[in-house]
Amino acid sequence: MALIHKATLNPTKLQLLASWLPRQTWVTDVTDLEQVGAYRFDDPAGVVGIEALLLQSRDGSVFHVPLTYRGAPLVGAEEFLIGTTEHSVLGTRWVYDGCGDPVWATALATAVLTGGTQAEELVDMEGRLQPRAATAEVRGSGNQGTPVAEVEAVNCREEGSTTVVRTEQFDLVVVRVIGTEVAVQQTLTGSWAQHGPAVLAGVRPI
């Protein structure tokens, strides 16, 4: 379950990404970026917000941008910090590229290897929790009950239009530009706004 507060962000997510995205090697065009979908995973500890945005540019490219939201800086992850934003309910939030956050890596690996899906989204409306339909649906190709160890540390590198996140046990291959083919054993596929299914990420052995 992903608990979402009815709140405002200053700056907004897209405003933060407007300066970060053009610096990424896998971005081809950031003109007229539009969010066409998003999905969330749950942090079992209830500390880190986990979300991935699907952003379409004017040339038709769709970028996959995983994010984590934290109430304090993640030690050692300065290179992955996208920026900070003021959340009208939670206060200052540090926004990271999810590929550099072990909590996101654990959530992604769990979904892929156990056949998991996006988290149910519940919006806190003055103490009442209202379900909200996800704008993207994802599913892993693995089997329920597969044990997945918590990721303790990550090391990232860019490979064309993918980001490879090396963990202690495996590589997570994150598709940054939708449509990029990847050689992996297990996958996370997604559908949104009458698009898909498309491979968003996968797991391969080291």
N, CA and C of each residue as an Amber inpcrd file, in Angstrom:
protein
   618
   0.8390000  -1.1940000   0.0000000   0.0000000   0.0000000   0.0000000
   0.8760000   1.2450000   0.0000000   0.5760000   2.1760000  -0.8840000
   1.2900000   3.4550000  -0.9380000   0.3450000   4.5410000  -0.4300000
   0.7050000   5.1500000   0.6990000  -0.1120000   6.2190000   1.2740000
   0.3030000   7.5450000   0.6610000  -0.6680000   8.2500000   0.1030000
  -0.4080000   9.5110000  -0.5770000  -1.1940000  10.6150000   0.1220000
  -0.5140000  11.7000000   0.4270000  -1.1810000  12.8340000   1.0620000
  -1.7030000  13.7960000  -0.0120000  -2.8700000  14.3500000   0.2420000
  -3.3720000  15.3980000  -0.6380000  -2.5950000  16.6650000  -0.2890000
  -1.6560000  17.0130000  -1.1380000  -0.7130000  18.0690000  -0.7850000
  -0.2050000  18.7610000  -2.0400000   0.4940000  19.8610000  -1.8400000
   1.1630000  20.5570000  -2.9340000   2.6690000  20.4140000  -2.7590000
   3.3880000  20.4500000  -3.8870000   4.8440000  20.3780000  -3.8920000
   5.3980000  21.6410000  -4.5260000   6.4180000  22.2020000  -3.9100000
   7.0680000  23.4050000  -4.4390000   8.5820000  23.2670000  -4.3180000
   9.2800000  23.0560000  -5.4410000   8.7870000  22.9330000  -6.8130000
   8.1120000  21.5850000  -7.0480000   7.4030000  21.4780000  -8.1620000
   6.7470000  20.2250000  -8.5160000   7.7840000  19.2150000  -9.0110000
   7.3600000  17.9820000  -9.1590000   8.2730000  16.9440000  -9.6620000
   8.7890000  17.2970000 -11.0540000   7.8850000  17.7250000 -11.9330000
   8.3080000  18.0500000 -13.2970000   9.2390000  19.2480000 -13.3160000
   9.0300000  20.1950000 -12.4180000   9.9400000  21.3350000 -12.3480000
  11.3320000  20.8960000 -11.9040000  11.3980000  19.9830000 -10.9440000
  12.6980000  19.4540000 -10.5320000  13.3830000  18.7250000 -11.6840000
  12.6150000  17.9120000 -12.4000000  13.1870000  17.1070000 -13.4670000
  13.5820000  17.9350000 -14.6800000  13.0170000  19.1330000 -14.8230000
  13.3110000  19.9650000 -15.9910000  14.7840000  20.3300000 -16.0770000
  15.4580000  20.4360000 -14.9320000  16.8850000  20.7470000 -14.9530000
  17.7510000  19.4960000 -14.8820000  17.2100000  18.3980000 -14.3570000
  17.9800000  17.1600000 -14.2010000  18.0000000  16.3310000 -15.4730000
  16.8620000  16.1980000 -16.1250000  16.7650000  15.3240000 -17.2940000
  17.7180000  15.7030000 -18.4330000  17.8650000  16.9890000 -18.7830000
  18.7510000  17.3110000 -19.9080000  20.2010000  16.9040000 -19.6760000
  20.5900000  16.6540000 -18.4420000  21.9710000  16.2610000 -18.1510000
  22.1870000  14.7540000 -18.2560000  21.1310000  14.0030000 -18.5240000
  21.2440000  12.5500000 -18.5940000  21.5830000  12.1070000 -20.0160000
  22.5070000  11.1610000 -20.1330000  22.9960000  10.7550000 -21.4450000
  21.9430000  10.0630000 -22.2990000  20.9110000   9.5050000 -21.6610000
  19.9150000   8.7400000 -22.3930000  18.7260000   9.5810000 -22.8520000
  18.7260000  10.8590000 -22.5490000  17.6030000  11.7230000 -22.9210000
  17.8230000  12.2920000 -24.3160000  16.8160000  12.1860000 -25.1590000
  16.9110000  12.6790000 -26.5330000  16.2080000  14.0100000 -26.7340000
  15.1220000  14.2370000 -26.0120000  14.3440000  15.4580000 -26.2110000
  13.5070000  15.7150000 -24.9610000  13.5780000  16.9170000 -24.4250000
  12.7840000  17.2450000 -23.2380000  11.7350000  18.3090000 -23.5520000
  11.4080000  18.4600000 -24.8180000  10.4330000  19.4660000 -25.2100000
   9.0220000  19.0230000 -24.8520000   8.2800000  19.9010000 -24.1980000
   6.8650000  19.6540000 -23.8830000   6.6620000  18.3280000 -23.1610000
   7.4560000  18.0620000 -22.1450000   7.3210000  16.8120000 -21.3980000
   5.9430000  16.7140000 -20.7530000   5.3430000  15.5470000 -20.8830000
   4.0170000  15.2830000 -20.3160000   4.0590000  13.9600000 -19.5630000
   3.5280000  13.9520000 -18.3570000   3.4490000  12.7030000 -17.6080000
   2.2830000  11.8800000 -18.1490000   2.5960000  10.6820000 -18.6540000
   1.5580000   9.8400000 -19.2410000   1.2170000   8.6500000 -18.3570000
   1.9580000   8.4790000 -17.2820000   1.6750000   7.3820000 -16.3630000
   2.6340000   7.4070000 -15.1980000   2.3020000   6.6540000 -14.1630000
   3.1760000   6.5210000 -12.9940000   2.7270000   5.3020000 -12.2120000
   3.6710000   4.7060000 -11.5140000   3.3310000   3.6030000 -10.6170000
   4.1810000   3.7170000  -9.3710000   3.7250000   3.0950000  -8.3050000
   4.4130000   3.1630000  -7.0220000   4.6760000   1.7660000  -6.4810000
   5.7490000   1.6600000  -5.6930000   6.0080000   0.4860000  -4.8830000
   5.9160000   0.8910000  -3.4220000   5.7890000  -0.1150000  -2.5660000
   5.6670000   0.1270000  -1.1350000   7.0090000  -0.0860000  -0.4470000
   7.3900000   0.8200000   0.4400000   8.5260000   0.6110000   1.3300000
   7.9830000  -0.0510000   2.5820000   8.3440000  -1.3120000   2.8690000
   7.7970000  -1.9960000   4.0460000   8.0430000  -1.2440000   5.3450000
   9.1150000  -0.4490000   5.4000000   9.4160000   0.3120000   6.6060000
   8.5810000   1.5850000   6.7010000   7.9090000   1.9490000   5.6240000
   7.0560000   3.1290000   5.6410000   7.8010000   4.4360000   5.7140000
   9.0560000   4.4500000   5.2860000   9.8830000   5.6500000   5.4180000
  10.0940000   6.3480000   4.0800000  10.3300000   5.5850000   3.0420000
  10.7140000   6.1350000   1.7410000   9.5490000   6.0450000   0.7600000
   9.2400000   7.1640000   0.1060000   8.2580000   7.1370000  -0.9750000
   8.9180000   6.6330000  -2.2420000   8.2550000   5.7360000  -2.9610000
   8.8300000   5.1150000  -4.1490000   7.8470000   5.2730000  -5.3040000
   8.2820000   5.9380000  -6.3510000   7.4110000   6.1860000  -7.5020000
   8.2550000   6.1760000  -8.7720000   7.6680000   5.7520000  -9.8820000
   8.3240000   5.8530000 -11.1830000   7.3950000   6.5850000 -12.1360000
   7.9260000   7.5950000 -12.8040000   7.1600000   8.3920000 -13.7500000
   7.4520000   7.9430000 -15.1750000   6.4430000   8.0220000 -16.0190000
   6.5870000   7.8140000 -17.4480000   6.2990000   9.1430000 -18.1260000
   7.3300000   9.7080000 -18.7510000   7.2480000  11.0550000 -19.3050000
   7.4390000  11.0100000 -20.8090000   6.5070000  11.6030000 -21.5290000
   6.5800000  11.6100000 -22.9930000   6.9640000  12.9920000 -23.4900000
   7.9260000  13.0360000 -24.4130000   8.3490000  14.3020000 -25.0030000
   7.6480000  14.5140000 -26.3420000   7.8620000  15.6740000 -26.9070000
   7.1630000  16.0210000 -28.1460000   7.5290000  15.0970000 -29.3000000
   8.7540000  14.5420000 -29.2880000   9.1510000  13.6520000 -30.3820000
   8.6070000  12.2350000 -30.2170000   7.8130000  12.0080000 -29.1460000
   7.1960000  10.7060000 -28.9340000   7.9600000   9.7820000 -28.0210000
   9.1940000  10.1490000 -27.6500000   9.9710000   9.3200000 -26.7240000
   9.3020000   9.2890000 -25.3610000   9.3150000   8.1080000 -24.7290000
   8.7870000   7.9630000 -23.3720000   9.9380000   7.5610000 -22.4620000
  10.1830000   8.3760000 -21.4340000  11.2690000   8.1430000 -20.4970000
  10.7320000   7.5480000 -19.2000000  11.4840000   6.6130000 -18.6670000
  11.1330000   5.9180000 -17.4260000  12.0250000   6.4850000 -16.3260000
  11.4020000   7.1570000 -15.3490000  12.1630000   7.8930000 -14.3380000
  11.7460000   7.4450000 -12.9390000  12.4460000   6.4810000 -12.3500000
  12.1570000   6.0820000 -10.9660000  12.6520000   7.1540000  -9.9890000
  11.8610000   7.4020000  -8.9610000  12.1940000   8.4020000  -7.9510000
  11.9860000   7.8320000  -6.5580000  12.7650000   8.3340000  -5.6050000
  12.4730000   8.0850000  -4.1890000  12.3780000   9.4140000  -3.4800000
  11.5180000   9.4530000  -2.4780000  11.2790000  10.6560000  -1.6870000
  11.6360000  10.3560000  -0.2370000  12.5230000  11.1600000   0.3270000
  13.0040000  10.9230000   1.6800000  12.8560000  12.1720000   2.5420000
  12.6950000  11.9400000   3.8500000  12.5770000  13.0340000   4.7940000
  13.9040000  13.5550000   5.2890000  15.0140000  12.9440000   4.8520000
  16.3640000  13.3630000   5.2130000  17.3010000  12.8930000   4.1110000
  18.4690000  13.4970000   3.9750000  19.3880000  13.0790000   2.9150000
  19.8190000  11.6230000   3.0750000  20.0200000  10.9460000   1.9410000
  20.5480000   9.5910000   1.9180000  22.0680000   9.6780000   1.8900000
  22.6980000   9.2260000   2.9320000  24.1460000   9.3510000   3.0710000
  24.8500000   8.6170000   1.9330000  25.7970000   9.2960000   1.2980000
  26.5830000   8.6980000   0.2310000  25.9290000   8.7170000  -1.1300000
  24.7560000   9.3390000  -1.2450000  24.0200000   9.3150000  -2.5210000
  23.9190000  10.7040000  -3.1500000  24.8860000  11.5490000  -2.8630000
  24.8130000  12.9240000  -3.3530000  24.6980000  12.9980000  -4.8790000
  25.3840000  12.1000000  -5.5890000  25.3580000  12.1610000  -7.0520000
  23.9930000  11.8130000  -7.6290000  23.1460000  11.1950000  -6.8310000
  21.8180000  10.7960000  -7.3040000  20.7110000  11.7600000  -6.8600000
  21.0790000  12.8030000  -6.1220000  20.0790000  13.7630000  -5.6530000
  19.6010000  14.6230000  -6.8160000  18.3040000  14.5980000  -7.0710000
  17.7150000  15.4430000  -8.1080000  17.4310000  16.8270000  -7.5680000
  17.0070000  16.9080000  -6.3140000  16.7390000  18.1970000  -5.6940000
  15.8530000  18.0210000  -4.4710000  15.4710000  19.1180000  -3.8720000
  14.5600000  19.0830000  -2.7330000  13.2840000  19.8290000  -3.0890000
  12.2090000  19.4510000  -2.4220000  10.9280000  20.0950000  -2.6300000
  10.2250000  20.2410000  -1.2910000   9.3830000  21.2470000  -1.1930000
   8.6130000  21.4630000   0.0310000   7.2370000  20.8400000  -0.1330000
   6.9760000  19.8310000   0.6820000   5.7010000  19.1130000   0.6910000
   4.8190000  19.7720000   1.7410000   3.6050000  20.1610000   1.3610000
   2.7600000  20.9460000   2.2680000   2.3280000  20.1730000   3.5100000
   2.4780000  18.8480000   3.5160000   2.1370000  18.0500000   4.6840000
   3.3880000  17.5120000   5.3720000   4.3410000  17.0230000   4.6020000
   5.5000000  16.3130000   5.1630000   6.7380000  17.1870000   5.3230000
   6.7040000  18.4020000   4.7960000   7.8750000  19.2750000   4.9090000
   8.8800000  19.0130000   3.7940000  10.1350000  19.2850000   4.0680000
  11.1650000  19.1400000   3.0480000  11.3490000  17.6790000   2.6730000
  11.3630000  17.4210000   1.3660000  11.5860000  16.0670000   0.8600000
  12.8010000  16.0940000  -0.0660000  13.6940000  15.1360000   0.1340000
  14.8510000  14.9750000  -0.7370000  14.4680000  13.9710000  -1.8230000
  14.5910000  14.3880000  -3.0740000  14.1450000  13.5780000  -4.2120000
  15.3740000  13.0010000  -4.9160000  15.4180000  11.6820000  -5.0390000
  16.5660000  10.9900000  -5.6230000  16.1780000  10.2270000  -6.8790000
  17.1640000  10.0780000  -7.7750000  17.0470000   9.1030000  -8.8480000
  16.9740000   7.7380000  -8.1720000  15.8840000   7.0230000  -8.3950000
  15.6920000   5.7590000  -7.7010000  16.8010000   4.7540000  -7.9400000
  17.4710000   4.8400000  -9.0920000  18.5230000   3.8770000  -9.3920000
  19.6630000   3.9410000  -8.3770000  19.8100000   5.0530000  -7.6790000
  20.8660000   5.1830000  -6.6980000  20.4270000   4.9450000  -5.2720000
  19.2070000   4.4490000  -5.0860000  18.6560000   4.2580000  -3.7470000
  18.4160000   2.7660000  -3.4980000  19.1060000   2.1740000  -2.5070000
  18.9140000   0.7440000  -2.2360000  17.4830000   0.3480000  -1.9150000
  16.6950000   1.2470000  -1.3390000  15.2980000   0.9190000  -1.0370000
  14.5140000   0.7070000  -2.3240000  14.7490000   1.5610000  -3.3060000
  14.0800000   1.3700000  -4.5980000  14.5620000   0.0900000  -5.2600000
  15.8630000  -0.1770000  -5.2130000  16.4000000  -1.3930000  -5.8340000
  15.7720000  -2.6380000  -5.2190000  15.5930000  -2.6400000  -3.9120000
  14.9540000  -3.7760000  -3.2390000  13.5140000  -3.9360000  -3.7070000
  12.7920000  -2.8270000  -3.7940000  11.3860000  -2.8800000  -4.2160000
  11.2610000  -3.3770000  -5.6480000  12.1320000  -2.8900000  -6.5380000
  12.0780000  -3.3280000  -7.9250000  12.4190000  -4.8100000  -8.0340000
  13.5000000  -5.2320000  -7.3970000  13.8970000  -6.6380000  -7.4640000
  12.7980000  -7.5390000  -6.9270000  12.1560000  -7.1210000  -5.8600000
  11.0750000  -7.9210000  -5.2710000   9.9230000  -8.0780000  -6.2560000
   9.5410000  -6.9760000  -6.9040000   8.4450000  -7.0410000  -7.8670000
   8.8020000  -7.9520000  -9.0400000  10.0150000  -7.8100000  -9.5640000
  10.4230000  -8.6130000 -10.7210000  10.4740000 -10.0920000 -10.3750000
  11.1420000 -10.4310000  -9.2760000  11.4370000 -11.8320000  -8.9680000
  10.2700000 -12.5850000  -8.3560000   9.2880000 -11.8560000  -7.7770000
   8.1590000 -12.5250000  -7.1400000   6.8590000 -12.3890000  -7.9280000
   6.9280000 -11.7890000  -9.1240000   5.7010000 -11.5890000  -9.8880000
   4.8190000 -10.5280000  -9.2850000   5.4320000  -9.5420000  -8.6170000
   4.6760000  -8.4920000  -7.9460000   4.1280000  -7.4450000  -8.8980000
   3.2750000  -6.5890000  -8.3510000   2.6500000  -5.5180000  -9.1160000
   2.8890000  -4.1870000  -8.4190000   2.3530000  -3.1340000  -9.0080000
   2.4160000  -1.8290000  -8.3690000   1.6320000  -1.8460000  -7.0590000
   1.9820000  -0.9510000  -6.1510000   1.2860000  -0.8600000  -4.8780000
  -0.0910000  -0.2190000  -5.0560000  -1.0200000  -0.6380000  -4.2130000
  -2.3150000   0.0450000  -4.1630000  -2.0960000   1.4590000  -3.6410000
  -2.7240000   2.4380000  -4.2760000  -2.5570000   3.8290000  -3.8830000
  -3.7650000   4.2930000  -3.0790000  -3.5120000   4.8070000  -1.8720000
  -4.5600000   5.3420000  -1.0090000  -4.2330000   6.7950000  -0.6820000
  -5.1980000   7.6660000  -0.9050000  -5.0080000   9.0890000  -0.6570000
  -5.6310000   9.4440000   0.6850000  -4.8360000  10.0960000   1.5370000
  -5.3120000  10.5330000   2.8450000  -6.1110000  11.8220000   2.6730000
  -7.4280000  11.7120000   2.8080000  -8.3360000  12.8580000   2.6770000
  -8.8480000  13.2300000   4.0620000  -8.0360000  14.0070000   4.7790000
  -8.3950000  14.4520000   6.1310000  -8.7480000  13.2750000   7.0280000
  -7.8930000  12.2490000   6.9830000  -8.0790000  11.0910000   7.8520000
  -8.8350000   9.9430000   7.2180000  -9.4410000  10.1610000   6.0890000
 -10.1360000   9.0970000   5.3660000  -9.2720000   8.6580000   4.1820000
  -9.0860000   7.3570000   4.0490000  -8.2630000   6.8390000   2.9730000
  -9.1220000   6.4840000   1.7650000  -8.8420000   7.1550000   0.6590000
  -9.6020000   6.9420000  -0.5630000  -8.7050000   6.2710000  -1.6010000
  -9.1420000   5.1390000  -2.1770000  -8.3320000   4.4900000  -3.2080000
  -8.2250000   5.3530000  -4.4570000  -7.0520000   5.3030000  -5.0900000
  -6.8380000   6.0370000  -6.3330000  -6.3060000   5.0730000  -7.3860000
  -6.8970000   5.1180000  -8.5530000  -6.4790000   4.2160000  -9.6260000
  -5.0840000   4.5790000 -10.1050000  -4.2480000   3.5800000 -10.2690000
  -2.9080000   3.8130000 -10.8090000  -3.0140000   4.2010000 -12.2760000
  -2.1250000   5.0640000 -12.7330000  -2.1160000   5.4640000 -14.1410000
  -1.1930000   4.5760000 -14.9690000  -0.5180000   3.6350000 -14.3160000
   0.2580000   2.6070000 -15.0070000   0.1780000   1.3370000 -14.1830000
   0.1220000   0.2110000 -14.8570000   0.0920000  -1.0830000 -14.1830000
   1.3280000  -1.8660000 -14.5780000   1.9930000  -2.4500000 -13.5800000
   3.2150000  -3.2050000 -13.8410000   3.1100000  -4.5810000 -13.2090000
   3.8980000  -5.5100000 -13.7420000   3.9270000  -6.8640000 -13.1880000
   5.2830000  -7.5040000 -13.4790000   5.8060000  -8.1820000 -12.4640000
   7.0380000  -8.9240000 -12.6280000   6.7740000 -10.2980000 -13.1910000
   7.8110000 -10.8920000 -13.7800000   7.6600000 -12.1960000 -14.4280000
   7.9880000 -13.3650000 -13.5070000   8.4670000 -13.0890000 -12.2910000
   8.8800000 -14.1510000 -11.3840000   7.7320000 -14.8520000 -10.7000000
   8.0740000 -15.6410000  -9.6850000   7.0920000 -16.4610000  -8.9910000
   6.8960000 -16.0050000  -7.5490000   5.6450000 -15.9700000  -7.1360000
   5.3200000 -15.5910000  -5.7680000   6.0300000 -16.5190000  -4.7860000
   6.5720000 -15.9440000  -3.7440000   7.2590000 -16.7220000  -2.7280000
   8.7560000 -16.8080000  -2.9260000   9.2560000 -16.3260000  -4.0550000
  10.7000000 -16.3250000  -4.2800000  11.3800000 -15.4270000  -3.2500000
  12.3680000 -15.9200000  -2.5190000  13.0330000 -15.0780000  -1.5260000
  13.8950000 -14.0070000  -2.1900000  13.8090000 -12.7870000  -1.6840000
  14.6010000 -11.6770000  -2.2100000  15.2610000 -10.9750000  -1.0340000
  16.5800000 -10.9670000  -1.0230000  17.3080000 -10.3170000   0.0640000
  17.2780000  -8.8050000  -0.1170000  17.3130000  -8.0830000   0.9950000
  17.3470000  -6.6250000   0.9520000  18.6470000  -6.1560000   0.3130000
  18.5500000  -5.1930000  -0.5800000  19.7320000  -4.6180000  -1.2140000
  20.3740000  -3.6330000  -0.2420000  21.6470000  -3.8220000   0.0180000
  22.3650000  -2.9690000   0.9680000  23.0640000  -1.8000000   0.2990000
  23.5440000  -2.0120000  -0.9250000  24.2990000  -0.9700000  -1.6250000
  24.1390000  -1.1600000  -3.1230000  24.2960000  -0.0760000  -3.8660000
  24.1670000  -0.1360000  -5.3210000  25.3360000   0.5920000  -5.9740000
  25.6040000   0.1850000  -7.2120000  26.5990000   0.8560000  -8.0430000
  25.9940000   0.9740000  -9.4310000  25.9380000   2.1850000  -9.9660000
  25.2100000   2.4220000 -11.2110000  26.1430000   2.7990000 -12.3500000
  25.7680000   2.3720000 -13.5410000  26.4560000   2.8140000 -14.7450000
  25.4400000   2.8820000 -15.8800000  25.6980000   3.7610000 -16.8230000
  24.8170000   3.9020000 -17.9770000  25.2690000   2.9680000 -19.0930000
  24.3290000   2.2870000 -19.7050000  24.5850000   1.4590000 -20.8860000
  23.5720000   1.8440000 -21.9480000  23.9610000   2.7860000 -22.8250000
  23.0370000   3.2500000 -23.8530000  21.8080000   3.8870000 -23.2350000
  20.6490000   3.3350000 -23.5670000  19.3770000   3.8670000 -23.0490000
  18.8920000   3.0970000 -21.8310000  19.8230000   2.4640000 -21.1210000
  19.4930000   1.7780000 -19.8710000  20.4590000   2.2190000 -18.7830000
  20.0360000   2.0260000 -17.5440000  20.9120000   2.1770000 -16.3870000
  21.0390000   0.8140000 -15.7400000  22.2720000   0.3710000 -15.5240000
  22.5200000  -0.9130000 -14.8770000  22.8590000  -0.6530000 -13.4180000
  22.0640000  -1.2370000 -12.5370000  22.2370000  -1.0780000 -11.0950000
  22.8050000  -2.3850000 -10.5550000  24.0660000  -2.3700000 -10.1900000
  24.6880000  -3.5850000  -9.6510000  24.4480000  -3.6590000  -8.1520000
  23.9550000  -4.7940000  -7.6960000  23.7480000  -5.0540000  -6.2770000
  24.6680000  -6.2020000  -5.8580000  24.5310000  -6.6120000  -4.6110000
  25.3600000  -7.7070000  -4.1180000  25.0190000  -9.0370000  -4.7870000
  23.7920000  -9.1570000  -5.3180000  23.3330000 -10.4560000  -5.8270000
  23.1310000 -10.5120000  -7.3320000  22.8060000  -9.3830000  -7.9730000
  22.4340000  -9.3960000  -9.3870000  22.5200000  -7.9780000  -9.9340000
  22.3410000  -7.8760000 -11.2440000  22.2030000  -6.5790000 -11.8930000
  20.7260000  -6.3060000 -12.1540000  20.3070000  -5.0860000 -11.8610000
  19.0060000  -4.5950000 -12.2840000  19.2360000  -3.7350000 -13.5220000
  18.5580000  -4.0590000 -14.5990000  18.6880000  -3.2860000 -15.8320000
  17.4200000  -2.4520000 -15.9830000  17.5750000  -1.1440000 -15.9060000
  16.4280000  -0.2310000 -15.9280000  16.3340000   0.4220000 -17.2970000
  15.2360000   0.1770000 -17.9770000  15.0030000   0.8010000 -19.2810000
  14.6700000   2.2680000 -19.0570000  15.4650000   3.1430000 -19.6440000
  15.2280000   4.5800000 -19.5010000  14.3840000   5.1410000 -20.6450000
  14.5930000   4.6110000 -21.8490000  13.8030000   5.0240000 -23.0110000
  12.9630000   3.8190000 -23.4270000  11.6630000   3.9350000 -23.2800000
  10.7760000   2.8090000 -23.5350000  10.9340000   2.3260000 -24.9770000
  11.0160000   1.0100000 -25.1060000  11.2310000   0.4030000 -26.4040000
  12.6280000  -0.1530000 -26.5550000  13.5380000   0.2150000 -25.6340000
  14.8940000  -0.3160000 -25.6640000  14.8600000  -1.7980000 -25.3030000
  15.5170000  -2.6100000 -26.1060000  15.5620000  -4.0430000 -25.8380000
  16.6740000  -4.3500000 -24.8310000  16.3890000  -5.2830000 -23.9260000
  17.3670000  -5.6640000 -22.9090000  17.4490000  -7.1840000 -22.8250000
  18.6510000  -7.6730000 -22.5160000  18.8610000  -9.1100000 -22.3470000
  18.8670000  -9.4180000 -20.8510000  17.7520000  -9.9130000 -20.3580000
  17.5900000 -10.2040000 -18.9340000  16.8390000 -11.5200000 -18.7800000
  16.8960000 -12.0810000 -17.5620000  16.1990000 -13.3390000 -17.3120000
  14.7700000 -13.1330000 -16.8260000  14.5530000 -12.1120000 -16.0180000
  13.2190000 -11.8000000 -15.4950000  12.9300000 -10.3310000 -15.7670000
  11.6690000 -10.0000000 -15.9660000  11.3250000  -8.6450000 -16.3900000
  10.2140000  -8.0330000 -15.5410000  10.1560000  -6.7030000 -15.5980000
   8.9970000  -5.9380000 -15.1440000   8.4070000  -5.2920000 -16.3770000
   7.1630000  -5.6160000 -16.6840000   6.4940000  -5.0170000 -17.8260000
   5.3960000  -4.0920000 -17.3440000   5.0950000  -3.0850000 -18.1570000
   4.0890000  -2.1130000 -17.7550000   3.1860000  -1.7110000 -18.9030000
   1.9950000  -1.2370000 -18.5510000   1.0290000  -0.7160000 -19.5140000
   0.4600000   0.5820000 -18.9600000   0.1750000   1.5320000 -19.8290000
  -0.3550000   2.8210000 -19.4070000  -1.0340000   3.4960000 -20.5920000
  -2.0760000   4.2200000 -20.3420000  -2.7460000   5.0720000 -21.3330000
  -2.8220000   4.4090000 -22.7060000  -3.3060000   3.1760000 -22.7350000
  -3.4780000   2.4170000 -23.9630000  -2.1400000   2.1120000 -24.6570000
  -1.0480000   2.1130000 -23.9050000   0.2540000   1.7270000 -24.4210000
   0.7540000   0.5020000 -23.6490000   1.6240000  -0.2570000 -24.3020000
   2.1890000  -1.4200000 -23.6610000   1.4450000  -2.6890000 -24.0500000
   1.8690000  -3.8270000 -23.4890000   2.9020000  -3.9150000 -22.4530000
   4.2940000  -3.6410000 -23.0190000   5.1380000  -3.0290000 -22.1950000
   6.5100000  -2.7330000 -22.5600000   7.4080000  -3.1100000 -21.3870000
   8.6180000  -3.5500000 -21.6950000   9.5680000  -3.9000000 -20.6440000
  10.1320000  -2.6180000 -20.0410000  10.0240000  -2.5130000 -18.7170000
  10.5220000  -1.3560000 -17.9870000  11.8400000  -1.6250000 -17.2770000
  12.0790000  -2.8770000 -16.9110000  13.2860000  -3.2330000 -16.1680000
  13.4140000  -4.7400000 -16.1610000  14.5780000  -5.2150000 -15.7330000
  14.7820000  -6.6500000 -15.6240000  15.9160000  -6.9710000 -14.6900000
  16.0700000  -8.2580000 -14.4180000  17.1270000  -8.7630000 -13.5500000
  17.9750000  -9.7520000 -14.3270000  19.2920000  -9.6460000 -14.1810000
  20.1930000 -10.6040000 -14.8020000  21.2890000 -10.9600000 -13.8060000
  21.8190000 -12.1600000 -13.8900000  22.8560000 -12.5650000 -12.9480000
  24.1470000 -11.7960000 -13.1850000  24.9490000 -11.6670000 -12.1460000
  26.2420000 -10.9900000 -12.2680000  27.2320000 -11.9490000 -12.9370000
